[in-house]
């Protein structure tokens, strides 16, 4: 009995193993390469698949999703003989699992080496300044070469990105000094331009202020002159309307004499000769009233006050 039980157990185990090898479940976005006696038979797609146990074997399982592979920095020499380190990132996708398995031994390593050689060819024709400012151009050229070369491997390169371009330390210091000098230059130019604009605006403001002040003074002078003219005209018209005689004018002049002589600075004052006739009339008037008013002289007369000691 015991040998029979052992045989049955062995048969159950073999059946179980055969079932496991017969039923193959492939995940979504994946593929499997099936070989029969070492020769490619077919490609298993996602889902439940049946294979012949112990005859068919799974050679390789391949992820069909887009993959991202970063490569370590690679030293590249530019056209002006400067060594720069460039980090790259490749976005690729396997489109043909059979070709990716049989056309190239290791497509990851192949893509890396192809990227390095292509970068050296592209960067070798550019100087450092163009290399630092032409990332899009480098990406496009690198992607075109990689996509063309990897097509027969069943791989499509979707994108190529340069993560970093690192020039030598000495070149970085020189570039920083140049950029600092350019910023200082632009700052000085902007400062000078601001000072110039401020001076222009100040001069314009002073000019406008002077013009407005001159216009105001001119208008004020015109208004004062017009007022004085009107006042003189009014006084003249009033005098003319009053028709004053010679006696009234003489009396008004005598009233103004003390005011003319006021002040320490009035050392000399002049009596016009025309006033003689007026004084004659006034003298005659006083003579008629009180027998004459002695002490009046006619004609031009100058009286000088003694200086104040």
GROMACS .gro file of C-alpha atoms in nm:
model
  309
    1UNK     CA    1   0.000   0.000   0.000
    2UNK     CA    2   0.270   0.243   0.083
    3UNK     CA    3   0.439   0.236  -0.264
    4UNK     CA    4   0.104   0.295  -0.431
    5UNK     CA    5   0.038   0.597  -0.211
    6UNK     CA    6   0.379   0.737  -0.291
    7UNK     CA    7   0.319   0.696  -0.665
    8UNK     CA    8  -0.019   0.867  -0.638
    9UNK     CA    9   0.135   1.156  -0.451
   10UNK     CA   10   0.404   1.190  -0.717
   11UNK     CA   11   0.140   1.184  -0.992
   12UNK     CA   12  -0.066   1.454  -0.815
   13UNK     CA   13   0.243   1.673  -0.782
   14UNK     CA   14   0.329   1.626  -1.149
   15UNK     CA   15  -0.025   1.713  -1.254
   16UNK     CA   16  -0.019   2.022  -1.035
   17UNK     CA   17   0.312   2.132  -1.183
   18UNK     CA   18   0.184   2.065  -1.533
   19UNK     CA   19  -0.122   2.277  -1.467
   20UNK     CA   20   0.095   2.559  -1.337
   21UNK     CA   21   0.315   2.546  -1.646
   22UNK     CA   22   0.017   2.511  -1.878
   23UNK     CA   23  -0.175   2.814  -1.756
   24UNK     CA   24   0.013   3.145  -1.796
   25UNK     CA   25  -0.142   3.470  -1.680
   26UNK     CA   26   0.015   3.778  -1.839
   27UNK     CA   27  -0.051   4.115  -1.669
   28UNK     CA   28  -0.187   4.413  -1.859
   29UNK     CA   29   0.069   4.615  -2.059
   30UNK     CA   30   0.307   4.319  -2.057
   31UNK     CA   31   0.414   4.049  -2.302
   32UNK     CA   32   0.592   3.716  -2.279
   33UNK     CA   33   0.815   3.539  -2.532
   34UNK     CA   34   0.747   3.165  -2.569
   35UNK     CA   35   1.014   2.928  -2.699
   36UNK     CA   36   0.974   2.561  -2.791
   37UNK     CA   37   1.291   2.365  -2.764
   38UNK     CA   38   1.489   2.691  -2.769
   39UNK     CA   39   1.315   2.836  -3.076
   40UNK     CA   40   1.079   3.133  -3.079
   41UNK     CA   41   0.718   3.021  -3.109
   42UNK     CA   42   0.488   3.311  -3.021
   43UNK     CA   43   0.432   3.614  -2.802
   44UNK     CA   44   0.183   3.593  -2.520
   45UNK     CA   45  -0.034   3.900  -2.470
   46UNK     CA   46  -0.214   4.016  -2.156
   47UNK     CA   47  -0.466   3.772  -2.011
   48UNK     CA   48  -0.493   3.394  -1.965
   49UNK     CA   49  -0.276   3.187  -2.201
   50UNK     CA   50  -0.226   2.809  -2.246
   51UNK     CA   51   0.113   2.661  -2.327
   52UNK     CA   52   0.239   2.302  -2.359
   53UNK     CA   53   0.406   2.210  -2.033
   54UNK     CA   54   0.764   2.086  -2.036
   55UNK     CA   55   0.783   2.172  -2.407
   56UNK     CA   56   0.710   2.544  -2.422
   57UNK     CA   57   0.900   2.777  -2.195
   58UNK     CA   58   0.877   3.147  -2.115
   59UNK     CA   59   1.196   3.314  -2.238
   60UNK     CA   60   1.134   3.670  -2.132
   61UNK     CA   61   0.865   3.891  -1.983
   62UNK     CA   62   0.870   4.248  -2.111
   63UNK     CA   63   0.696   4.558  -1.974
   64UNK     CA   64   0.528   4.745  -2.259
   65UNK     CA   65   0.476   5.067  -2.061
   66UNK     CA   66   0.686   5.378  -2.118
   67UNK     CA   67   1.008   5.358  -1.921
   68UNK     CA   68   1.231   5.631  -1.782
   69UNK     CA   69   1.604   5.564  -1.762
   70UNK     CA   70   1.849   5.820  -1.621
   71UNK     CA   71   2.209   5.789  -1.731
   72UNK     CA   72   2.509   5.901  -1.522
   73UNK     CA   73   2.695   6.219  -1.621
   74UNK     CA   74   2.904   6.178  -1.932
   75UNK     CA   75   3.215   6.392  -2.006
   76UNK     CA   76   3.184   6.554  -2.348
   77UNK     CA   77   3.431   6.785  -2.525
   78UNK     CA   78   3.292   7.094  -2.694
   79UNK     CA   79   3.418   7.258  -3.012
   80UNK     CA   80   3.630   7.504  -2.810
   81UNK     CA   81   3.802   7.213  -2.626
   82UNK     CA   82   3.616   7.241  -2.295
   83UNK     CA   83   3.501   6.933  -2.107
   84UNK     CA   84   3.141   6.943  -1.981
   85UNK     CA   85   2.946   6.678  -1.792
   86UNK     CA   86   2.597   6.610  -1.926
   87UNK     CA   87   2.320   6.419  -1.748
   88UNK     CA   88   2.056   6.267  -1.974
   89UNK     CA   89   1.716   6.105  -1.924
   90UNK     CA   90   1.562   5.877  -2.187
   91UNK     CA   91   1.187   5.806  -2.218
   92UNK     CA   92   1.137   5.493  -2.427
   93UNK     CA   93   0.874   5.225  -2.488
   94UNK     CA   94   0.899   4.868  -2.618
   95UNK     CA   95   0.672   4.826  -2.920
   96UNK     CA   96   0.790   4.483  -3.036
   97UNK     CA   97   0.870   4.232  -2.763
   98UNK     CA   98   1.021   3.980  -3.008
   99UNK     CA   99   1.265   4.233  -3.158
  100UNK     CA  100   1.358   4.367  -2.813
  101UNK     CA  101   1.444   4.010  -2.710
  102UNK     CA  102   1.627   3.879  -3.016
  103UNK     CA  103   1.762   4.184  -3.203
  104UNK     CA  104   1.978   4.321  -2.921
  105UNK     CA  105   2.131   4.156  -2.618
  106UNK     CA  106   2.056   4.439  -2.373
  107UNK     CA  107   1.861   4.728  -2.515
  108UNK     CA  108   1.913   4.942  -2.201
  109UNK     CA  109   2.290   4.922  -2.234
  110UNK     CA  110   2.266   4.972  -2.608
  111UNK     CA  111   2.057   5.288  -2.566
  112UNK     CA  112   2.302   5.422  -2.309
  113UNK     CA  113   2.607   5.373  -2.529
  114UNK     CA  114   2.427   5.511  -2.832
  115UNK     CA  115   2.326   5.818  -2.629
  116UNK     CA  116   2.688   5.879  -2.521
  117UNK     CA  117   2.831   5.854  -2.872
  118UNK     CA  118   2.553   6.068  -3.021
  119UNK     CA  119   2.602   6.335  -2.753
  120UNK     CA  120   2.972   6.351  -2.827
  121UNK     CA  121   2.904   6.396  -3.198
  122UNK     CA  122   2.645   6.672  -3.139
  123UNK     CA  123   2.832   6.862  -2.866
  124UNK     CA  124   3.160   6.832  -3.057
  125UNK     CA  125   3.020   7.068  -3.320
  126UNK     CA  126   2.910   7.335  -3.070
  127UNK     CA  127   3.098   7.579  -2.852
  128UNK     CA  128   3.026   7.612  -2.480
  129UNK     CA  129   2.792   7.908  -2.508
  130UNK     CA  130   2.581   7.743  -2.775
  131UNK     CA  131   2.579   7.417  -2.578
  132UNK     CA  132   2.438   7.594  -2.271
  133UNK     CA  133   2.168   7.774  -2.468
  134UNK     CA  134   2.064   7.505  -2.719
  135UNK     CA  135   1.907   7.232  -2.508
  136UNK     CA  136   1.603   7.198  -2.729
  137UNK     CA  137   1.820   7.163  -3.036
  138UNK     CA  138   2.035   6.899  -2.867
  139UNK     CA  139   1.729   6.710  -2.743
  140UNK     CA  140   1.571   6.705  -3.088
  141UNK     CA  141   1.891   6.590  -3.261
  142UNK     CA  142   1.956   6.321  -2.999
  143UNK     CA  143   1.599   6.192  -3.012
  144UNK     CA  144   1.606   6.168  -3.392
  145UNK     CA  145   1.925   5.961  -3.393
  146UNK     CA  146   1.810   5.733  -3.109
  147UNK     CA  147   1.464   5.678  -3.255
  148UNK     CA  148   1.610   5.582  -3.592
  149UNK     CA  149   1.867   5.344  -3.442
  150UNK     CA  150   1.635   5.175  -3.191
  151UNK     CA  151   1.349   5.121  -3.436
  152UNK     CA  152   1.487   4.784  -3.548
  153UNK     CA  153   1.514   4.681  -3.183
  154UNK     CA  154   1.141   4.720  -3.135
  155UNK     CA  155   1.188   5.030  -2.918
  156UNK     CA  156   1.048   5.380  -2.966
  157UNK     CA  157   1.229   5.672  -2.802
  158UNK     CA  158   0.962   5.924  -2.704
  159UNK     CA  159   1.167   6.194  -2.536
  160UNK     CA  160   1.527   6.282  -2.454
  161UNK     CA  161   1.600   6.539  -2.184
  162UNK     CA  162   1.927   6.693  -2.067
  163UNK     CA  163   1.903   6.720  -1.690
  164UNK     CA  164   2.220   6.920  -1.638
  165UNK     CA  165   2.513   7.062  -1.831
  166UNK     CA  166   2.804   7.129  -1.597
  167UNK     CA  167   3.104   7.319  -1.735
  168UNK     CA  168   3.440   7.316  -1.553
  169UNK     CA  169   3.468   7.503  -1.223
  170UNK     CA  170   3.702   7.767  -1.364
  171UNK     CA  171   3.461   7.835  -1.649
  172UNK     CA  172   3.172   7.862  -1.402
  173UNK     CA  173   3.367   8.120  -1.198
  174UNK     CA  174   3.445   8.320  -1.512
  175UNK     CA  175   3.082   8.306  -1.622
  176UNK     CA  176   2.963   8.419  -1.278
  177UNK     CA  177   3.207   8.713  -1.285
  178UNK     CA  178   3.091   8.807  -1.634
  179UNK     CA  179   2.727   8.786  -1.533
  180UNK     CA  180   2.797   8.993  -1.220
  181UNK     CA  181   2.977   9.255  -1.431
  182UNK     CA  182   2.686   9.266  -1.675
  183UNK     CA  183   2.436   9.309  -1.390
  184UNK     CA  184   2.649   9.587  -1.237
  185UNK     CA  185   2.671   9.754  -1.577
  186UNK     CA  186   2.295   9.738  -1.628
  187UNK     CA  187   2.237   9.869  -1.276
  188UNK     CA  188   2.474  10.162  -1.337
  189UNK     CA  189   2.305  10.239  -1.668
  190UNK     CA  190   1.961  10.230  -1.508
  191UNK     CA  191   2.081  10.451  -1.222
  192UNK     CA  192   2.231  10.705  -1.462
  193UNK     CA  193   1.918  10.697  -1.673
  194UNK     CA  194   1.707  10.757  -1.362
  195UNK     CA  195   1.924  11.051  -1.254
  196UNK     CA  196   1.910  11.194  -1.606
  197UNK     CA  197   1.533  11.156  -1.623
  198UNK     CA  198   1.498  11.312  -1.278
  199UNK     CA  199   1.714  11.609  -1.382
  200UNK     CA  200   1.511  11.653  -1.700
  201UNK     CA  201   1.184  11.644  -1.509
  202UNK     CA  202   1.320  11.887  -1.248
  203UNK     CA  203   1.435  12.127  -1.519
  204UNK     CA  204   1.100  12.099  -1.694
  205UNK     CA  205   0.923  12.171  -1.366
  206UNK     CA  206   1.142  12.473  -1.294
  207UNK     CA  207   1.088  12.597  -1.649
  208UNK     CA  208   0.710  12.563  -1.620
  209UNK     CA  209   0.719  12.727  -1.278
  210UNK     CA  210   0.926  13.019  -1.409
  211UNK     CA  211   0.694  13.061  -1.706
  212UNK     CA  212   0.386  13.058  -1.486
  213UNK     CA  213   0.549  13.295  -1.238
  214UNK     CA  214   0.646  13.535  -1.518
  215UNK     CA  215   0.297  13.519  -1.665
  216UNK     CA  216   0.149  13.585  -1.322
  217UNK     CA  217   0.380  13.882  -1.262
  218UNK     CA  218   0.303  14.020  -1.609
  219UNK     CA  219  -0.068  13.993  -1.549
  220UNK     CA  220  -0.031  14.146  -1.202
  221UNK     CA  221   0.175  14.437  -1.344
  222UNK     CA  222  -0.081  14.489  -1.617
  223UNK     CA  223  -0.361  14.488  -1.362
  224UNK     CA  224  -0.171  14.731  -1.134
  225UNK     CA  225  -0.095  14.961  -1.426
  226UNK     CA  226  -0.454  14.946  -1.536
  227UNK     CA  227  -0.568  15.021  -1.179
  228UNK     CA  228  -0.329  15.315  -1.145
  229UNK     CA  229  -0.436  15.445  -1.485
  230UNK     CA  230  -0.799  15.417  -1.385
  231UNK     CA  231  -0.725  15.591  -1.054
  232UNK     CA  232  -0.542  15.876  -1.226
  233UNK     CA  233  -0.820  15.902  -1.478
  234UNK     CA  234  -1.079  15.912  -1.200
  235UNK     CA  235  -0.888  16.178  -1.005
  236UNK     CA  236  -0.836  16.383  -1.317
  237UNK     CA  237  -1.201  16.359  -1.407
  238UNK     CA  238  -1.297  16.453  -1.052
  239UNK     CA  239  -1.062  16.754  -1.056
  240UNK     CA  240  -1.183  16.853  -1.398
  241UNK     CA  241  -1.542  16.818  -1.288
  242UNK     CA  242  -1.473  17.029  -0.975
  243UNK     CA  243  -1.314  17.311  -1.184
  244UNK     CA  244  -1.064  17.424  -0.907
  245UNK     CA  245  -0.933  17.782  -0.921
  246UNK     CA  246  -0.580  17.909  -0.859
  247UNK     CA  247  -0.644  17.989  -0.497
  248UNK     CA  248  -0.752  17.634  -0.410
  249UNK     CA  249  -0.441  17.485  -0.578
  250UNK     CA  250  -0.215  17.725  -0.386
  251UNK     CA  251  -0.379  17.633  -0.058
  252UNK     CA  252  -0.343  17.258  -0.129
  253UNK     CA  253   0.026  17.306  -0.209
  254UNK     CA  254   0.085  17.482   0.121
  255UNK     CA  255  -0.076  17.192   0.301
  256UNK     CA  256   0.158  16.946   0.127
  257UNK     CA  257   0.478  17.137   0.208
  258UNK     CA  258   0.518  16.989   0.562
  259UNK     CA  259   0.479  16.636   0.427
  260UNK     CA  260   0.741  16.702   0.161
  261UNK     CA  261   0.986  16.821   0.427
  262UNK     CA  262   0.931  16.521   0.658
  263UNK     CA  263   1.213  16.275   0.722
  264UNK     CA  264   1.583  16.307   0.801
  265UNK     CA  265   1.678  16.216   0.445
  266UNK     CA  266   1.494  16.514   0.295
  267UNK     CA  267   1.784  16.760   0.300
  268UNK     CA  268   1.692  16.925  -0.027
  269UNK     CA  269   1.356  16.981  -0.190
  270UNK     CA  270   1.265  17.192  -0.494
  271UNK     CA  271   0.977  17.426  -0.538
  272UNK     CA  272   0.863  17.440  -0.900
  273UNK     CA  273   0.854  17.785  -1.063
  274UNK     CA  274   0.495  17.738  -1.170
  275UNK     CA  275   0.387  17.762  -0.811
  276UNK     CA  276   0.476  18.134  -0.804
  277UNK     CA  277   0.166  18.230  -0.993
  278UNK     CA  278  -0.043  18.026  -0.756
  279UNK     CA  279   0.121  18.192  -0.454
  280UNK     CA  280   0.059  18.531  -0.608
  281UNK     CA  281  -0.305  18.455  -0.630
  282UNK     CA  282  -0.308  18.324  -0.273
  283UNK     CA  283  -0.110  18.629  -0.153
  284UNK     CA  284  -0.353  18.855  -0.324
  285UNK     CA  285  -0.638  18.677  -0.156
  286UNK     CA  286  -0.480  18.713   0.188
  287UNK     CA  287  -0.389  19.077   0.109
  288UNK     CA  288  -0.745  19.155   0.037
  289UNK     CA  289  -0.842  18.998   0.368
  290UNK     CA  290  -0.567  19.120   0.603
  291UNK     CA  291  -0.353  19.374   0.427
  292UNK     CA  292  -0.115  19.134   0.265
  293UNK     CA  293   0.078  18.835   0.367
  294UNK     CA  294   0.444  18.918   0.386
  295UNK     CA  295   0.715  18.662   0.351
  296UNK     CA  296   0.607  18.499   0.022
  297UNK     CA  297   0.847  18.508  -0.269
  298UNK     CA  298   0.754  18.429  -0.624
  299UNK     CA  299   0.950  18.249  -0.887
  300UNK     CA  300   1.167  17.944  -0.866
  301UNK     CA  301   1.300  17.893  -0.515
  302UNK     CA  302   1.519  17.625  -0.355
  303UNK     CA  303   1.522  17.574   0.015
  304UNK     CA  304   1.773  17.356   0.187
  305UNK     CA  305   1.724  17.226   0.531
  306UNK     CA  306   2.028  17.220   0.751
  307UNK     CA  307   2.164  16.872   0.791
  308UNK     CA  308   2.080  16.695   1.106
  309UNK     CA  309   2.387  16.678   1.333
   0.00000   0.00000   0.00000
